[in-house]
Short mmCIF file of C-alpha atoms in Angstrom, two decimals:
data_model
loop_
_atom_site.label_atom_id
_atom_site.label_comp_id
_atom_site.label_asym_id
_atom_site.label_seq_id
_atom_site.Cartn_x
_atom_site.Cartn_y
_atom_site.Cartn_z
CA MET I 1 0.00 0.00 0.00
CA ALA I 2 1.45 3.39 -0.97
CA VAL I 3 0.67 6.41 1.16
CA THR I 4 1.71 10.06 1.40
CA LEU I 5 1.84 13.08 3.60
CA GLY I 6 -0.05 16.05 2.21
CA PHE I 7 2.22 18.87 1.12
CA GLU I 8 2.23 21.58 -1.51
CA ASP I 9 4.71 21.38 -4.40
CA TRP I 10 7.45 24.00 -4.48
CA ARG I 11 9.92 24.51 -7.28
CA PRO I 12 13.51 25.41 -6.36
CA LYS I 13 15.83 27.87 -8.06
CA TRP I 14 18.94 25.70 -7.70
CA ILE I 15 20.83 23.29 -9.88
CA ILE I 16 19.44 19.96 -8.76
CA PHE I 17 20.64 16.46 -8.15
CA SER I 18 17.90 14.27 -6.68
CA PHE I 19 17.17 16.06 -3.45
CA ILE I 20 14.70 17.30 -0.87
CA PHE I 21 13.93 21.00 -0.60
CA PRO I 22 11.78 23.39 1.49
CA ILE I 23 8.03 22.79 1.28
CA SER I 24 4.87 23.51 3.22
CA PRO I 25 4.19 22.47 6.82
CA LEU I 26 2.43 19.23 7.70
CA ARG I 27 -1.33 19.12 7.20
CA SER I 28 -3.81 17.21 9.30
CA SER I 29 -4.21 14.64 6.50
CA ALA I 30 -0.88 13.18 7.61
CA THR I 31 -2.82 11.00 10.04
CA SER I 32 -4.23 9.05 7.10
CA ILE I 33 -0.96 7.13 6.80
CA ILE I 34 -1.16 5.63 10.29
CA GLY I 35 -2.32 2.13 11.12
CA ARG I 36 -1.46 -0.18 8.24
CA LYS I 37 -0.64 -3.74 9.28
CA LYS I 38 2.47 -5.22 7.72
CA SER I 39 2.14 -8.33 5.59
CA MET I 40 4.14 -11.55 5.89
CA SER I 41 6.33 -10.37 2.98
CA ASP I 42 7.46 -7.27 4.89
CA THR I 43 10.65 -8.34 6.69
CA LYS I 44 13.08 -5.46 6.14
CA LEU I 45 12.55 -1.74 5.61
CA ALA I 46 14.73 0.72 3.70
CA ILE I 47 14.44 4.51 3.96
CA LEU I 48 15.64 6.33 0.83
CA THR I 49 15.90 10.11 0.45
CA GLY I 50 15.85 11.83 -2.93
CA ALA I 51 13.65 8.95 -4.04
CA SER I 52 11.85 10.67 -6.90
CA GLY I 53 15.06 11.71 -8.66
CA GLU I 54 16.72 9.60 -11.32
CA VAL I 55 19.17 7.82 -9.02
CA GLY I 56 16.60 7.62 -6.24
CA ARG I 57 14.03 5.91 -8.45
CA ALA I 58 16.58 3.44 -9.77
CA THR I 59 17.70 2.66 -6.22
CA ALA I 60 14.14 2.21 -4.96
CA ARG I 61 13.46 -0.25 -7.78
CA ARG I 62 16.67 -2.17 -7.08
CA PHE I 63 15.73 -2.58 -3.42
CA ALA I 64 12.15 -3.53 -4.25
CA GLU I 65 13.40 -6.20 -6.64
CA SER I 66 15.37 -7.81 -3.83
CA GLY I 67 12.51 -7.97 -1.35
CA TRP I 68 12.72 -4.73 0.61
CA SER I 69 9.78 -2.71 1.88
CA LEU I 70 10.32 0.99 1.29
CA LEU I 71 9.83 4.37 2.92
CA LEU I 72 10.60 6.87 0.17
CA CYS I 73 11.20 10.57 0.82
CA ASP I 74 11.55 13.60 -1.42
CA ARG I 75 10.48 17.22 -1.71
CA THR I 76 7.80 16.68 -4.36
CA SER I 77 4.57 14.74 -4.54
CA LYS I 78 6.15 12.70 -7.35
CA VAL I 79 7.57 10.44 -4.64
CA VAL I 80 4.03 9.19 -4.00
CA GLU I 81 3.72 8.00 -7.59
CA VAL I 82 7.04 6.18 -7.27
CA ALA I 83 5.86 4.48 -4.07
CA GLU I 84 2.48 3.54 -5.53
CA GLY I 85 4.06 2.03 -8.62
CA LEU I 86 6.49 -0.11 -6.66
CA SER I 87 3.84 -1.20 -4.18
CA SER I 88 1.55 -2.31 -7.00
CA GLU I 89 4.32 -4.10 -8.88
CA PHE I 90 6.04 -5.90 -5.99
CA GLY I 91 3.20 -6.32 -3.48
CA ARG I 92 5.03 -5.00 -0.45
CA THR I 93 4.74 -1.90 1.70
CA SER I 94 5.94 1.21 -0.13
CA ILE I 95 5.33 4.56 1.56
CA GLY I 96 5.88 7.95 -0.08
CA MET I 97 6.55 10.92 2.20
CA GLN I 98 6.96 14.44 0.88
CA MET I 99 9.17 16.31 3.33
CA ASP I 100 11.88 18.91 3.87
CA LEU I 101 15.44 17.96 4.78
CA GLU I 102 16.07 21.31 6.42
CA ARG I 103 13.42 20.69 9.08
CA ASP I 104 14.56 18.40 11.86
CA ALA I 105 10.98 17.74 12.95
CA GLU I 106 10.14 16.30 9.54
CA ILE I 107 13.14 13.99 9.62
CA ASP I 108 11.95 12.81 13.03
CA GLN I 109 8.50 12.18 11.51
CA VAL I 110 10.05 9.94 8.85
CA ILE I 111 11.72 7.85 11.54
CA GLU I 112 8.49 7.76 13.55
CA ARG I 113 6.65 6.54 10.44
CA ALA I 114 9.27 3.83 9.99
CA ALA I 115 8.67 2.67 13.56
CA GLN I 116 4.90 2.64 12.99
CA THR I 117 5.25 0.15 10.13
CA GLY I 118 6.51 -2.50 12.56
CA ILE I 119 9.03 -3.58 9.90
CA PRO I 120 12.69 -3.75 11.03
CA LEU I 121 14.60 -0.73 9.72
CA ARG I 122 17.73 -2.25 8.22
CA PHE I 123 18.81 0.29 5.62
CA LEU I 124 19.12 4.07 5.34
CA GLY I 125 20.10 5.41 1.91
CA LEU I 126 20.87 9.13 1.93
CA ILE I 127 20.79 10.02 -1.76
CA ALA I 128 19.37 13.56 -1.67
CA ALA I 129 21.68 16.48 -2.50
CA ILE I 130 21.87 19.83 -4.26
CA ASN I 131 24.54 21.56 -6.30
CA HIS I 132 24.68 25.30 -7.05
CA PRO I 133 25.66 27.79 -9.76
CA ALA I 134 29.36 28.62 -10.07
CA VAL I 135 30.37 31.14 -7.41
CA SER I 136 33.66 32.84 -6.57
CA ILE I 137 34.80 32.47 -2.98
CA ALA I 138 35.49 36.24 -3.03
CA ASN I 139 31.80 36.94 -3.63
CA ILE I 140 30.08 34.01 -1.98
CA ASP I 141 26.71 34.53 -0.34
CA MET I 142 26.89 32.67 2.96
CA SER I 143 23.21 31.79 2.70
CA LEU I 144 24.15 29.68 -0.35
CA TRP I 145 26.93 28.01 1.65
CA ASP I 146 24.52 27.27 4.49
CA LYS I 147 21.86 25.89 2.14
CA VAL I 148 24.27 23.44 0.50
CA GLN I 149 25.75 22.29 3.82
CA ASN I 150 22.30 21.94 5.40
CA ILE I 151 20.97 19.65 2.68
CA ASN I 152 24.12 17.77 1.66
CA LEU I 153 25.66 17.26 5.09
CA ARG I 154 23.67 18.38 8.13
CA ALA I 155 20.53 16.52 7.08
CA ASN I 156 22.54 13.29 6.80
CA VAL I 157 23.85 13.78 10.33
CA LYS I 158 20.33 14.33 11.63
CA PHE I 159 18.91 11.35 9.72
CA ILE I 160 21.63 9.01 10.94
CA SER I 161 21.28 10.20 14.53
CA ALA I 162 17.51 9.77 14.48
CA ALA I 163 17.65 6.33 12.83
CA VAL I 164 20.28 4.71 15.07
CA PRO I 165 17.91 3.41 17.79
CA LEU I 166 15.62 1.65 15.30
CA MET I 167 18.52 0.28 13.30
CA ARG I 168 20.29 -1.07 16.38
CA ALA I 169 17.07 -2.75 17.46
CA ALA I 170 16.63 -4.29 14.00
CA GLY I 171 20.17 -5.64 13.81
CA ASP I 172 22.15 -6.42 10.66
CA ALA I 173 21.62 -2.84 9.46
CA SER I 174 23.56 -0.53 7.18
CA ILE I 175 23.70 3.11 6.10
CA VAL I 176 24.95 4.53 2.80
CA ASN I 177 25.77 8.18 2.21
CA VAL I 178 25.88 9.20 -1.44
CA GLY I 179 28.82 11.50 -2.01
CA SER I 180 30.55 12.50 -5.23
CA TYR I 181 33.91 12.25 -6.92
CA TRP I 182 33.98 16.02 -6.39
CA GLY I 183 34.29 15.19 -2.70
CA ARG I 184 37.66 13.63 -3.56
CA GLU I 185 39.10 16.85 -5.03
CA GLY I 186 38.46 20.58 -5.11
CA HIS I 187 36.94 22.40 -8.09
CA PRO I 188 37.14 26.18 -8.48
CA PHE I 189 33.85 28.07 -8.09
CA PHE I 190 32.17 25.03 -6.51
CA SER I 191 33.66 25.15 -3.03
CA PRO I 192 30.29 24.79 -1.20
CA TYR I 193 29.42 21.59 -3.03
CA CYS I 194 32.92 20.08 -2.95
CA ALA I 195 33.31 20.87 0.75
CA SER I 196 29.96 19.29 1.58
CA LYS I 197 30.82 16.08 -0.26
CA ALA I 198 34.33 15.87 1.19
CA ALA I 199 32.85 16.29 4.65
CA LEU I 200 30.36 13.51 3.88
CA ILE I 201 33.21 11.08 3.21
CA SER I 202 34.82 12.04 6.52
CA LEU I 203 31.48 11.78 8.31
CA THR I 204 31.05 8.27 6.88
CA GLN I 205 34.41 7.18 8.30
CA SER I 206 33.80 8.70 11.74
CA VAL I 207 30.29 7.34 12.15
CA ALA I 208 31.27 3.93 10.74
CA ILE I 209 33.86 3.41 13.47
CA GLU I 210 31.37 4.54 16.11
CA LEU I 211 28.45 2.35 15.02
CA ALA I 212 30.20 -0.87 13.96
CA PRO I 213 29.57 -3.76 14.24
CA GLU I 214 25.82 -3.29 14.83
CA ILE I 215 25.41 -0.85 11.93
CA ARG I 216 27.74 -0.67 8.93
CA VAL I 217 28.18 2.80 7.42
CA ASN I 218 29.67 3.34 3.95
CA CYS I 219 29.61 5.82 1.08
CA VAL I 220 29.17 5.75 -2.70
CA ALA I 221 30.92 8.47 -4.71
CA PRO I 222 29.51 8.66 -8.26
CA GLY I 223 31.09 10.45 -11.19
CA ASN I 224 29.02 11.74 -14.10
CA ILE I 225 25.62 10.09 -14.39
CA ASP I 226 23.42 9.68 -17.46
CA THR I 227 20.68 12.07 -16.35
CA PRO I 228 19.09 15.22 -17.82
CA MET I 229 21.17 17.30 -15.39
CA HIS I 230 24.39 15.97 -16.93
CA TYR I 231 23.29 16.82 -20.46
CA ASN I 232 22.01 20.23 -19.40
CA ALA I 233 25.40 20.99 -17.85
CA LEU I 234 27.13 19.93 -21.06
CA ALA I 235 24.83 22.18 -23.08
CA VAL I 236 25.53 25.19 -20.86
CA GLU I 237 29.29 24.67 -21.12
CA ALA I 238 29.06 24.13 -24.88
CA GLU I 239 27.27 27.46 -25.27
CA LYS I 240 29.95 29.22 -23.24
CA ARG I 241 32.66 27.76 -25.48
CA GLY I 242 30.75 28.34 -28.70
CA ILE I 243 30.77 24.68 -29.69
CA SER I 244 28.08 22.08 -30.24
CA ALA I 245 26.65 19.97 -27.43
CA GLU I 246 27.94 16.89 -29.24
CA ALA I 247 31.49 18.28 -29.32
CA MET I 248 31.26 19.14 -25.63
CA ARG I 249 30.08 15.63 -24.87
CA GLU I 250 33.04 14.13 -26.73
CA ILE I 251 35.46 16.36 -24.79
CA GLU I 252 34.03 15.42 -21.41
CA TRP I 253 33.47 11.74 -22.07
CA ALA I 254 37.05 11.41 -23.34
CA LYS I 255 38.12 12.11 -19.73
CA ILE I 256 36.30 8.95 -18.59
CA PRO I 257 38.16 5.68 -19.29
CA MET I 258 34.80 3.93 -19.73
CA GLY I 259 33.91 6.52 -22.38
CA ARG I 260 30.46 7.31 -21.01
CA PRO I 261 28.61 8.46 -17.89
CA ALA I 262 27.19 5.92 -15.45
CA ALA I 263 23.69 4.58 -15.90
CA THR I 264 21.49 5.31 -12.89
CA THR I 265 21.13 1.56 -12.39
CA GLU I 266 24.90 1.27 -11.94
CA ILE I 267 24.84 3.75 -9.07
CA ALA I 268 21.79 2.01 -7.62
CA SER I 269 23.57 -1.33 -7.76
CA ALA I 270 26.52 0.04 -5.80
CA ILE I 271 24.20 1.43 -3.13
CA HIS I 272 22.31 -1.86 -2.95
CA PHE I 273 25.52 -3.91 -2.80
CA LEU I 274 26.51 -2.16 0.43
CA SER I 275 23.25 -3.36 2.03
CA THR I 276 23.98 -7.03 1.34
CA GLU I 277 25.88 -9.83 3.04
CA ASP I 278 28.43 -9.60 0.24
CA ALA I 279 29.48 -6.27 1.78
CA SER I 280 29.46 -7.51 5.37
CA TYR I 281 33.10 -6.49 5.95
CA PHE I 282 32.79 -3.03 4.38
CA VAL I 283 33.01 -0.40 7.14
CA GLY I 284 33.74 3.28 6.45
CA ALA I 285 34.49 2.60 2.79
CA THR I 286 33.81 4.95 -0.09
CA LEU I 287 33.10 3.17 -3.38
CA ASP I 288 34.23 5.26 -6.36
CA VAL I 289 31.68 4.56 -9.08
CA ASN I 290 33.03 6.97 -11.69
CA GLY I 291 34.18 4.94 -14.69
CA GLY I 292 37.82 5.66 -13.81
CA CYS I 293 37.70 9.43 -14.25
CA ARG I 294 39.13 9.91 -10.77
CA LEU I 295 41.29 7.25 -9.15
CA THR I 296 42.06 7.29 -5.42
#
């Protein structure tokens, strides 16, 4: 059964990965999600943020295919459609919650909803993030810095902190932060984003040592991904250089040994892998899923 919290849609003015962004306060209709009994097929629950974005949808499907019940979060009502589709296709609990990562109370409500399902919470996938327009450090607006850190880093800290009691009680649990290869190196004019993703890798290591062995914490650092955002970025850069989008694509893809960006399913598979027994000895690791464009 797919369910939702009632929120209003709100369109951001930022360059977007799959992410959660400010929206309206909770309405009274939120109570309509309470009280569903779990079925015999509901044995493990995964929370995924950024679940209506390209990578988020691919990850939700990958987890559904391997028997997980889902609590999907994002800023838009589109997350409800994703949850409904997966619930109908796979016959397990799939809950869509529209919420705001910058509001601690709404993160707490996600964890409370997870507890109400009665399904052991064994995975937390923190996929949501934002990027930003190019900005010089000499002219940076600190509200932009705060926005990027709040969504890309602080929200992950809050989510992990809030989820720990349920995950410890469930046992055999794991957490994955989704970083970026830009967290491995600095890029001029993108210091807010790069700093947030570098900090996320460090956060992963610190929390992993603290929570092991009850909860394994790891990170996935994608490179370029085959999404509309990637092609839009190529088009913008091509226009600046006065060349075609196709020429710009050839220039950028030539930097990737695999010769192409990652499919969303390839990123989803890496996230899913870290939830499995095959990754039982991975603690504090960052998997570089970038086609070889940046080697550590």
